XYZ file of C-alpha atoms in Angstrom:
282
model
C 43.500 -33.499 -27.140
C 41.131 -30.902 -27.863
C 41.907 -28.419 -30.371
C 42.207 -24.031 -30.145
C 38.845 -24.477 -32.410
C 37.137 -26.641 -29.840
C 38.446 -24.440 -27.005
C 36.704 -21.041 -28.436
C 33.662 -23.169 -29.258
C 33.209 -24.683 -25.730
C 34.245 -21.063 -24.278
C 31.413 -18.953 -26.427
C 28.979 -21.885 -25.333
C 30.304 -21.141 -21.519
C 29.674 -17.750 -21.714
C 26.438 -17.941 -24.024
C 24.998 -19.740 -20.921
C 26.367 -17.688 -17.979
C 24.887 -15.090 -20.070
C 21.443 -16.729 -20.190
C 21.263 -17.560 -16.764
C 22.496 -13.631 -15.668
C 19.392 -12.925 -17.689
C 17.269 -15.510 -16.051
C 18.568 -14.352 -12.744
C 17.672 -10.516 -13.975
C 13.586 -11.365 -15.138
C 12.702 -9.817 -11.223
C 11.340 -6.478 -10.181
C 11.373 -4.543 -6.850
C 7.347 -2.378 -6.140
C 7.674 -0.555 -3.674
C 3.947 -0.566 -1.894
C 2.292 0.146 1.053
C 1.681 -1.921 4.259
C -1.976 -2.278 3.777
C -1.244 -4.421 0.678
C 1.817 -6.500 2.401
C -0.048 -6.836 5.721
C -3.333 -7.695 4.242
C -1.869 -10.986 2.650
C -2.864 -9.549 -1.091
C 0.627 -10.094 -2.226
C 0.996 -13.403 -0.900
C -2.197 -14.156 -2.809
C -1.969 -12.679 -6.386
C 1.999 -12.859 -7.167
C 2.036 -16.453 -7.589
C -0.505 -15.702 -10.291
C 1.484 -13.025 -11.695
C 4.893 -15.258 -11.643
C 3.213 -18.271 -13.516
C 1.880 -15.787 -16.335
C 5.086 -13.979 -16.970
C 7.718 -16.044 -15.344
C 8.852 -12.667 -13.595
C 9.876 -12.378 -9.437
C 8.579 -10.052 -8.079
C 10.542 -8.758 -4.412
C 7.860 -6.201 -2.178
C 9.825 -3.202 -0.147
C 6.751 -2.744 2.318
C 6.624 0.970 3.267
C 4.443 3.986 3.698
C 3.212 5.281 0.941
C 5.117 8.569 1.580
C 8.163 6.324 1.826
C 7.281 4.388 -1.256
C 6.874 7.165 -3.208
C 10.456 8.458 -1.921
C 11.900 5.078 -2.336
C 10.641 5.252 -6.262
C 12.243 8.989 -6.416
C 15.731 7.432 -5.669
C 15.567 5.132 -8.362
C 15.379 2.100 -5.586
C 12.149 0.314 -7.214
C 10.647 -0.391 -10.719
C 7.135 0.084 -9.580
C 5.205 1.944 -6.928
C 1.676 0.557 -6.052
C 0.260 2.764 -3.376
C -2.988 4.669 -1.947
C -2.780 8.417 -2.057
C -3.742 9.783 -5.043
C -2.334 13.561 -5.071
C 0.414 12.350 -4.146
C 0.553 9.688 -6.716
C -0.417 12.722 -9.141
C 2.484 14.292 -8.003
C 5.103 12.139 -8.179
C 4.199 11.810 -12.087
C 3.537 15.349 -12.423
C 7.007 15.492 -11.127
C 8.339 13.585 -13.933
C 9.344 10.015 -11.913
C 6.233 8.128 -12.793
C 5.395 7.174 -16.315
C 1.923 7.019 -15.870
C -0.652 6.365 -12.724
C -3.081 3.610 -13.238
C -5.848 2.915 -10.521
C -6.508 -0.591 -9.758
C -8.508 -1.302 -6.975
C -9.829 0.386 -3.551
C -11.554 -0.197 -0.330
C -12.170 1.844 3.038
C -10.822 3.255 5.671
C -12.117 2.051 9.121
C -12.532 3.518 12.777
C -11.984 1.008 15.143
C -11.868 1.087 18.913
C -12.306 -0.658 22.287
C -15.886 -2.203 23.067
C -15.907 -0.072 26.152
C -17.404 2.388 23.762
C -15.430 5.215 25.555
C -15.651 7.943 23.309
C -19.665 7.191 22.538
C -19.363 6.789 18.690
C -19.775 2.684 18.334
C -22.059 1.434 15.392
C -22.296 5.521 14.134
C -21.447 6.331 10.498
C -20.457 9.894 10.895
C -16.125 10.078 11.128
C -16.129 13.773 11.441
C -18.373 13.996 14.485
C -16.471 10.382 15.439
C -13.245 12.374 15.313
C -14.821 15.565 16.999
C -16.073 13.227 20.213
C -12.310 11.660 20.831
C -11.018 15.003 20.841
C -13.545 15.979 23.167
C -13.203 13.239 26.031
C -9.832 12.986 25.189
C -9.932 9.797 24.464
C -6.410 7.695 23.437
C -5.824 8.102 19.646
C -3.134 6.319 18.084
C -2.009 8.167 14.874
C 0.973 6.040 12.336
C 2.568 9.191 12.202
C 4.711 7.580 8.701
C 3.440 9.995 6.107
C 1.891 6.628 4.995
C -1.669 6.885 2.684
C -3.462 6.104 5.774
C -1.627 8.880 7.764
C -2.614 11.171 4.820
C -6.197 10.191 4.839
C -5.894 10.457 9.095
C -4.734 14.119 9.058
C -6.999 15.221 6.355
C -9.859 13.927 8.229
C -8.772 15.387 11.239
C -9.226 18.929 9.279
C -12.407 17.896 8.408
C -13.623 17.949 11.698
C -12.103 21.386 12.328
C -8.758 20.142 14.162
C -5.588 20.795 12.605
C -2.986 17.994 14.062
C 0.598 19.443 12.728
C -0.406 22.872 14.095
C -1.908 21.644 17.493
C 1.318 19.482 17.881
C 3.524 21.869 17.458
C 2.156 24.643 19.634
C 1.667 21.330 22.316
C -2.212 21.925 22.322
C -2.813 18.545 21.759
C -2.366 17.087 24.669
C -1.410 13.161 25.766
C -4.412 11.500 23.843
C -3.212 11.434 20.549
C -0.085 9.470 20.508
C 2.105 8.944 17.384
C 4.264 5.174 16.826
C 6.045 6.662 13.805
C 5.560 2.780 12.744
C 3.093 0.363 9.929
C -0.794 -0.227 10.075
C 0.031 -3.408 12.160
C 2.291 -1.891 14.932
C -0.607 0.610 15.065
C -3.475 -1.637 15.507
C -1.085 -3.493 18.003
C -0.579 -0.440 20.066
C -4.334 0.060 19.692
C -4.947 -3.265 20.785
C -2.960 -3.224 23.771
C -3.901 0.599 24.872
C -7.920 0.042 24.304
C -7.624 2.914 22.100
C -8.877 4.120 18.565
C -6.750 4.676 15.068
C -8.151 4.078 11.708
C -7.025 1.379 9.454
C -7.617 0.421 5.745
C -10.166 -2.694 5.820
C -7.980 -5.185 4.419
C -5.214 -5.101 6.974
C -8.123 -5.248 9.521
C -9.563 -8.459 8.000
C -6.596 -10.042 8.281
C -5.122 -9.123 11.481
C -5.491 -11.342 14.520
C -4.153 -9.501 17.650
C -7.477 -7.289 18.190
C -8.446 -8.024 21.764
C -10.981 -5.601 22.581
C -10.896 -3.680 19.431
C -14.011 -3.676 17.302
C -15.216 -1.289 14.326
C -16.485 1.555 15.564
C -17.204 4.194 12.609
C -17.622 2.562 9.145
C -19.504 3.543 6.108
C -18.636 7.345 5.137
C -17.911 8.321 1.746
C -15.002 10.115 2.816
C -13.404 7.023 4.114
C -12.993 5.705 0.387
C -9.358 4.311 -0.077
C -7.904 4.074 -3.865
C -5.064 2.376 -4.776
C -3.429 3.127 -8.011
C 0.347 1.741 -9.585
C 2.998 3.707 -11.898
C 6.024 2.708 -13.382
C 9.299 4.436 -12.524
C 10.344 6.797 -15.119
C 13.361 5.096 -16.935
C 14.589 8.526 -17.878
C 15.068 9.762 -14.484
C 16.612 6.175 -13.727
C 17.879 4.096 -16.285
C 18.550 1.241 -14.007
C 14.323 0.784 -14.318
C 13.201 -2.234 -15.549
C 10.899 -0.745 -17.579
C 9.533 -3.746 -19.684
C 9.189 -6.138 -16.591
C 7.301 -3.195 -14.460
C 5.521 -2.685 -17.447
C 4.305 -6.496 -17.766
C 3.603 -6.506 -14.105
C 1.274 -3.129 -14.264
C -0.753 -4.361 -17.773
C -1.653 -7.775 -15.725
C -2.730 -5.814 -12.547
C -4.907 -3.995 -14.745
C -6.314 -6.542 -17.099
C -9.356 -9.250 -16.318
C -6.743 -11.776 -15.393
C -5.155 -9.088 -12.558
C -8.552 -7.705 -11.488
C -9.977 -10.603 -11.006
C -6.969 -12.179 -8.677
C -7.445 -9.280 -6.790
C -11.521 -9.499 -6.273
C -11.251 -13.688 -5.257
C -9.157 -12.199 -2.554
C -11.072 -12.643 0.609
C -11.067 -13.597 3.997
C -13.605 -15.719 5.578
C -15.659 -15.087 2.686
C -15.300 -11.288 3.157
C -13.730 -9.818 -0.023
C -10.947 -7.165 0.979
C -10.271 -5.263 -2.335
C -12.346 -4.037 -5.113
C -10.830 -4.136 -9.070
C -11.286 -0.787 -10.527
C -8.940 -0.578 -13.135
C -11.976 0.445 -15.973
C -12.407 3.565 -13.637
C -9.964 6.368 -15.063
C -11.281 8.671 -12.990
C -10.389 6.703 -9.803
């Protein structure tokens, strides 16, 4: 018959293991990060890497980057790992990031039908690209998610001397540019299926099958650069932060071991991101 000694012994050895497993159960993390890097298959590519260094899970929210940012302002995720750097600045200026780190970039893309229909196939120039749609009215369509690539969309449309939000408003615009309020793959879908033009980060273009008639159309402009760039949520601001896992999971992005996950990332032999982690002025 076992005795009241035995009993509390066996008990403190129950709970010392439901303990350990709660813990075991706990070594996870939710990053919040854009499309481009769920839709391009990077994730599916380096986290296996990441989970056999550290042993940690990590569980992607795939958003905008306006919504990531806004999902790391609630609290809701211990990283964010997105690609629009005042913004970025922002949200640590603002006192929820720790830190921002840049990791890696590559480029925004035009593409379009082969039908050539606005005249700017093969050309480098995205502001006269931009200027020649508008023109011949030629189907745009825009994410319209407040995503990094709707960001780098609008801003470019300034560039070339067309201000979207205000023409929109005051219905100048017109039925060319239509908005899908949705990810880089619903828009390249819509694209697809309309023969029209929207710009897309490279990587989710690699990888996407559906493209029909769609080929790149404007590549090559400096002012299509696309940096990415990761920050812990502030702990103080949320206490709920996993602050050492997060922590672990931005130090390996950044180091050799991270970087170089990220740069054997290709697809047929065409690499999609480019490790710039050495770069702090990225």
């Amino acid at each position: 018959m076992p005795t009241r000694r035995s009993l509390i012994t066996f008990a403190a050895a129950a709970s010392l293991i439901a303990s350990s497993a709660a813990f075991a159960q706990t070594k996870s993390i939710v990053v919040a990060s854009t499309t481009s890097t769920q839709d391009s298959g990077l994730f599916e590519h380096i986290l296996p890497a990441f989970k056999k260094t550290s042993g940690i899970d990590v569980r992607v929210i795939s958003q905008g980057t306006g919504q990531a940012l806004d999902t790391g302002r609630r609290g809701d995720a211990d990283v964010v790992f997105v690609h629009a750097k005042p913004q970025e600045e922002k949200f640590v200026a603002d006192g929820f990031g720790v830190r921002r780190y840049p990791v890696m970039y590559n480029d925004f893309i035009l593409v379009g039908p082969k039908s050539n229909s606005a005249g700017i196939n093969g050309t480098t120039d995205i502001v006269a690209a931009l200027k020649a749609i508008k023109g011949k009215s030629v189907s745009f369509i825009s994410r319209g998610d407040k995503s990094g690539t709707h960001a780098a969309e609008l801003a470019l449309w300034k560039a070339a001397g067309i201000d979207i939000a205000k023409a929109r408003t005051d219905g100048s615009l017109g039925t060319w540019y239509k908005v899908i309020g949705q990810g880089m793959g619903a828009a390249l879908n819509t694209a697809s299926a309309s023969n029209a033009y929207t710009l897309t980060d490279r990587g989710t273009w690699l990888s996407f099958k559906n493209r029909g008639e769609l080929i790149i159309a404007v590549e090559g402009d400096n002012r299509l650069f696309n940096q990415y760039g990761v920050m812990l949520v502030n702990p103080e601001k949320h206490p709920s932060v996993k602050k050492d896992f997060g922590q672990q999971f931005i130090d390996w992005l950044v180091s050799s071991e991270g970087q170089k996950a990220i740069a054997d990332y290709k697809i047929n032999g065409e690499q999609l991101f480019y490790p710039n982690a050495s770069d702090s002025g990225a």
